[in-house]
């Protein structure tokens, strides 16, 4: 389980964007999360069963970036990382990945795994390394994303988390 207390809502004021909030998603956020994922062509069909922990970034009340963590023991699948098309390139994706890493560390997760078709270089920038799909932890390979939703052509990447990271 993630320690939600470490993910308590944080607010700050940004000169450029107004009120920005980063927090763990609530049920009421799911419709907006699904909409962002669908717009980006990312899978949603397994979300009810896999129940990932989502982190959302809101600007002036609108969810503009999302990322999910699906734990499997000491590893977790990073999934559903998306920034609204009109807000890309402003550092929001980086913020979401940083928050997912903090949440993972708080939950004593030491390895993050992901599959990506289009954002390999973005995740490489964030310290993820390409691995063979078969080298991912067995439990993660059993996830719906690995088994059915992401094509064989997707790149598998891993990041080992350290206390100091
Ligand atoms: C991938 C995605 C989340 C990046 O979000 P973003 O907010 O545009 O990225 P950021 O502005 O935070 O960029 C952070 C860094 O990554 C780089 N970067 C961003 N997108 C990149 C890409 N597609 N390829 C290579 N580098 C990229 C930026 O130049 C920036 O570099 P810096 O740290 O040196 O300044 C966003 O493009 C997106 O939603 N894509 C569609 C959905 C998707 O493919 N998600 C991944 C599935 S798991």
Tab-separated table of C-alpha atoms and ligand atoms in Angstrom:
chain	number	residue	atom	x	y	z
A	1	UNK	CA	0.000	0.000	0.000
A	2	UNK	CA	1.132	3.512	-0.648
A	3	UNK	CA	1.417	5.729	2.370
A	4	UNK	CA	-1.154	8.284	1.444
A	5	UNK	CA	-0.175	10.441	4.398
A	6	UNK	CA	3.044	11.190	2.538
A	7	UNK	CA	1.034	12.177	-0.480
A	8	UNK	CA	-1.111	14.740	1.259
A	9	UNK	CA	-2.314	17.586	-0.885
A	10	UNK	CA	0.233	20.286	-1.507
A	11	UNK	CA	-0.609	23.623	-2.938
A	12	UNK	CA	1.495	26.362	-4.295
A	13	UNK	CA	0.942	29.482	-6.300
A	14	UNK	CA	2.536	29.758	-9.684
A	15	UNK	CA	2.802	33.112	-11.417
A	16	UNK	CA	2.173	31.531	-14.790
A	17	UNK	CA	-0.492	28.952	-14.134
A	18	UNK	CA	-2.509	30.032	-11.102
A	19	UNK	CA	-3.281	27.463	-8.414
A	20	UNK	CA	-1.442	24.165	-8.845
A	21	UNK	CA	-2.267	21.119	-6.772
A	22	UNK	CA	-0.587	17.712	-6.794
A	23	UNK	CA	-2.236	14.941	-4.860
A	24	UNK	CA	-3.368	11.355	-4.868
A	25	UNK	CA	-6.499	10.982	-6.997
A	26	UNK	CA	-9.950	10.655	-5.486
A	27	UNK	CA	-12.780	8.610	-7.002
A	28	UNK	CA	-14.311	11.830	-8.278
A	29	UNK	CA	-11.220	12.360	-10.454
A	30	UNK	CA	-11.617	9.107	-12.382
A	31	UNK	CA	-13.708	10.512	-15.222
A	32	UNK	CA	-11.119	13.195	-15.959
A	33	UNK	CA	-8.312	10.631	-15.689
A	34	UNK	CA	-10.030	8.302	-18.165
A	35	UNK	CA	-10.594	11.210	-20.553
A	36	UNK	CA	-6.898	12.164	-20.532
A	37	UNK	CA	-5.816	8.552	-21.044
A	38	UNK	CA	-8.275	7.987	-23.870
A	39	UNK	CA	-7.221	11.203	-25.608
A	40	UNK	CA	-3.623	9.933	-25.501
A	41	UNK	CA	-4.577	6.420	-26.658
A	42	UNK	CA	-3.444	4.802	-23.400
A	43	UNK	CA	-5.243	1.736	-21.988
A	44	UNK	CA	-8.062	2.065	-19.466
A	45	UNK	CA	-9.862	-1.285	-19.689
A	46	UNK	CA	-7.890	-2.881	-16.844
A	47	UNK	CA	-8.116	0.039	-14.433
A	48	UNK	CA	-11.148	-1.166	-12.435
A	49	UNK	CA	-9.519	-4.563	-11.794
A	50	UNK	CA	-5.929	-3.418	-11.285
A	51	UNK	CA	-6.868	-0.367	-9.222
A	52	UNK	CA	-3.658	1.628	-9.644
A	53	UNK	CA	-2.859	4.542	-7.359
A	54	UNK	CA	-3.117	7.694	-9.420
A	55	UNK	CA	-1.450	10.990	-8.771
A	56	UNK	CA	-3.038	13.994	-10.411
A	57	UNK	CA	-1.805	17.486	-11.083
A	58	UNK	CA	-4.500	20.132	-11.246
A	59	UNK	CA	-4.226	23.653	-12.524
A	60	UNK	CA	-7.039	25.959	-11.522
A	61	UNK	CA	-9.200	22.939	-10.694
A	62	UNK	CA	-8.614	21.071	-13.969
A	63	UNK	CA	-6.657	17.829	-14.067
A	64	UNK	CA	-3.894	18.367	-16.635
A	65	UNK	CA	-1.481	15.538	-15.777
A	66	UNK	CA	-1.772	12.032	-14.361
A	67	UNK	CA	0.457	9.123	-13.454
A	68	UNK	CA	-0.265	5.723	-11.938
A	69	UNK	CA	1.559	3.214	-9.791
A	70	UNK	CA	0.543	-0.428	-9.671
A	71	UNK	CA	2.497	-2.202	-6.918
A	72	UNK	CA	3.669	-5.819	-7.133
A	73	UNK	CA	5.577	-6.543	-3.939
A	74	UNK	CA	8.782	-4.511	-3.913
A	75	UNK	CA	8.335	-3.529	-7.563
A	76	UNK	CA	5.691	-1.373	-9.206
A	77	UNK	CA	4.414	-0.783	-12.687
A	78	UNK	CA	4.464	2.876	-13.683
A	79	UNK	CA	1.559	3.424	-16.011
A	80	UNK	CA	-0.879	5.951	-17.379
A	81	UNK	CA	1.595	8.835	-17.398
A	82	UNK	CA	-0.032	11.539	-19.470
A	83	UNK	CA	-0.036	15.306	-19.736
A	84	UNK	CA	-2.871	17.149	-21.488
A	85	UNK	CA	-1.833	17.841	-25.076
A	86	UNK	CA	-1.990	21.615	-24.631
A	87	UNK	CA	0.245	21.503	-21.525
A	88	UNK	CA	3.096	19.313	-22.758
A	89	UNK	CA	6.659	20.537	-22.710
A	90	UNK	CA	6.186	22.617	-19.552
A	91	UNK	CA	7.750	20.186	-17.077
A	92	UNK	CA	4.501	18.641	-15.823
A	93	UNK	CA	5.441	15.134	-16.931
A	94	UNK	CA	8.662	15.450	-14.954
A	95	UNK	CA	6.709	16.549	-11.870
A	96	UNK	CA	4.357	13.560	-12.149
A	97	UNK	CA	7.205	11.053	-12.479
A	98	UNK	CA	9.026	12.642	-9.516
A	99	UNK	CA	5.850	12.311	-7.426
A	100	UNK	CA	5.395	8.682	-8.447
A	101	UNK	CA	8.964	7.973	-7.369
A	102	UNK	CA	8.395	9.635	-3.988
A	103	UNK	CA	5.209	7.625	-3.504
A	104	UNK	CA	7.043	4.437	-4.434
A	105	UNK	CA	9.883	5.156	-2.000
A	106	UNK	CA	7.358	5.832	0.762
A	107	UNK	CA	5.797	2.446	0.034
A	108	UNK	CA	9.233	0.744	0.152
A	109	UNK	CA	9.135	-0.049	-3.529
A	110	UNK	CA	12.626	-0.303	-4.946
A	111	UNK	CA	12.080	-0.947	-8.665
A	112	UNK	CA	9.854	0.804	-11.152
A	113	UNK	CA	8.949	-0.915	-14.401
A	114	UNK	CA	7.092	0.474	-17.390
A	115	UNK	CA	6.146	-0.214	-20.972
A	116	UNK	CA	6.051	2.646	-23.423
A	117	UNK	CA	5.490	3.012	-27.131
A	118	UNK	CA	6.155	6.729	-27.560
A	119	UNK	CA	7.905	8.122	-24.497
A	120	UNK	CA	11.099	6.077	-24.273
A	121	UNK	CA	13.352	9.128	-24.470
A	122	UNK	CA	11.290	11.018	-21.904
A	123	UNK	CA	11.690	8.178	-19.382
A	124	UNK	CA	15.375	7.716	-20.272
A	125	UNK	CA	15.749	11.399	-19.299
A	126	UNK	CA	14.281	10.479	-15.923
A	127	UNK	CA	16.797	7.694	-15.299
A	128	UNK	CA	14.900	4.676	-16.630
A	129	UNK	CA	16.916	2.092	-18.547
A	130	UNK	CA	15.752	-0.200	-21.294
A	131	UNK	CA	15.474	-3.850	-20.250
A	132	UNK	CA	14.212	-6.995	-21.918
A	133	UNK	CA	10.527	-7.528	-21.220
A	134	UNK	CA	11.379	-10.990	-19.893
A	135	UNK	CA	13.728	-9.464	-17.312
A	136	UNK	CA	10.906	-7.591	-15.555
A	137	UNK	CA	9.786	-9.147	-12.244
A	138	UNK	CA	7.468	-12.118	-12.805
A	139	UNK	CA	4.563	-10.496	-10.938
A	140	UNK	CA	4.780	-7.419	-13.142
A	141	UNK	CA	4.866	-9.614	-16.239
A	142	UNK	CA	1.579	-11.064	-15.051
A	143	UNK	CA	-0.151	-7.677	-15.208
A	144	UNK	CA	-2.776	-7.042	-17.861
A	145	UNK	CA	-0.564	-4.309	-19.360
A	146	UNK	CA	2.196	-6.840	-19.991
A	147	UNK	CA	-0.001	-9.759	-20.979
A	148	UNK	CA	-2.547	-8.089	-23.216
A	149	UNK	CA	-2.651	-4.318	-23.441
A	150	UNK	CA	0.794	-3.162	-24.567
A	151	UNK	CA	2.064	-4.515	-27.891
A	152	UNK	CA	5.297	-6.493	-28.176
A	153	UNK	CA	6.824	-3.453	-29.832
A	154	UNK	CA	6.538	-1.410	-26.608
A	155	UNK	CA	9.833	-0.674	-24.891
A	156	UNK	CA	10.268	-2.072	-21.381
A	157	UNK	CA	12.187	0.145	-18.947
A	158	UNK	CA	13.246	-0.063	-15.329
A	159	UNK	CA	14.529	2.309	-12.681
A	160	UNK	CA	16.054	1.136	-9.418
A	161	UNK	CA	15.143	3.521	-6.620
A	162	UNK	CA	17.680	4.399	-3.982
A	163	UNK	CA	17.077	6.219	-0.696
A	164	UNK	CA	19.010	9.222	-1.930
A	165	UNK	CA	17.205	9.444	-5.285
B	1	LIG	C1	5.478	11.776	-22.310
B	1	LIG	C2	4.786	12.957	-21.638
B	1	LIG	C3	4.086	12.475	-20.363
B	1	LIG	C4	5.852	14.011	-21.267
B	1	LIG	O1	5.235	15.050	-20.533
B	1	LIG	P1	5.713	16.572	-20.671
B	1	LIG	O2	5.054	17.361	-19.617
B	1	LIG	O3	5.511	17.010	-22.075
B	1	LIG	O4	7.282	16.425	-20.409
B	1	LIG	P2	8.179	17.489	-19.611
B	1	LIG	O5	7.864	18.859	-20.123
B	1	LIG	O6	8.061	17.247	-18.154
B	1	LIG	O7	9.613	17.060	-20.103
B	1	LIG	C5	10.610	16.629	-19.197
B	1	LIG	C6	11.867	16.379	-19.990
B	1	LIG	O8	11.665	15.328	-20.929
B	1	LIG	C7	11.874	15.810	-22.254
B	1	LIG	N1	10.799	15.192	-23.045
B	1	LIG	C8	9.484	15.389	-22.945
B	1	LIG	N2	8.807	14.606	-23.809
B	1	LIG	C9	9.750	13.908	-24.477
B	1	LIG	C10	9.704	12.932	-25.484
B	1	LIG	N3	8.540	12.495	-26.001
B	1	LIG	N4	10.878	12.436	-25.921
B	1	LIG	C11	12.057	12.872	-25.408
B	1	LIG	N5	12.169	13.781	-24.439
B	1	LIG	C12	11.026	14.290	-23.978
B	1	LIG	C13	11.754	17.309	-22.165
B	1	LIG	O9	12.534	17.926	-23.158
B	1	LIG	C14	12.315	17.585	-20.781
B	1	LIG	O10	13.721	17.581	-20.786
B	1	LIG	P3	14.585	18.353	-19.624
B	1	LIG	O11	14.339	17.604	-18.334
B	1	LIG	O12	15.995	18.234	-20.107
B	1	LIG	O13	14.065	19.748	-19.596
B	1	LIG	C15	3.761	13.640	-22.602
B	1	LIG	O14	4.422	13.950	-23.802
B	1	LIG	C16	2.534	12.787	-22.908
B	1	LIG	O15	1.524	12.875	-22.218
B	1	LIG	N6	2.640	11.950	-23.964
B	1	LIG	C17	1.472	11.098	-24.383
B	1	LIG	C18	1.215	9.968	-23.434
B	1	LIG	C19	2.368	8.994	-23.334
B	1	LIG	O16	2.946	8.552	-24.312
B	1	LIG	N7	2.686	8.626	-22.061
B	1	LIG	C20	3.694	7.638	-21.729
B	1	LIG	C21	3.026	6.296	-21.579
B	1	LIG	S1	3.604	5.412	-20.192
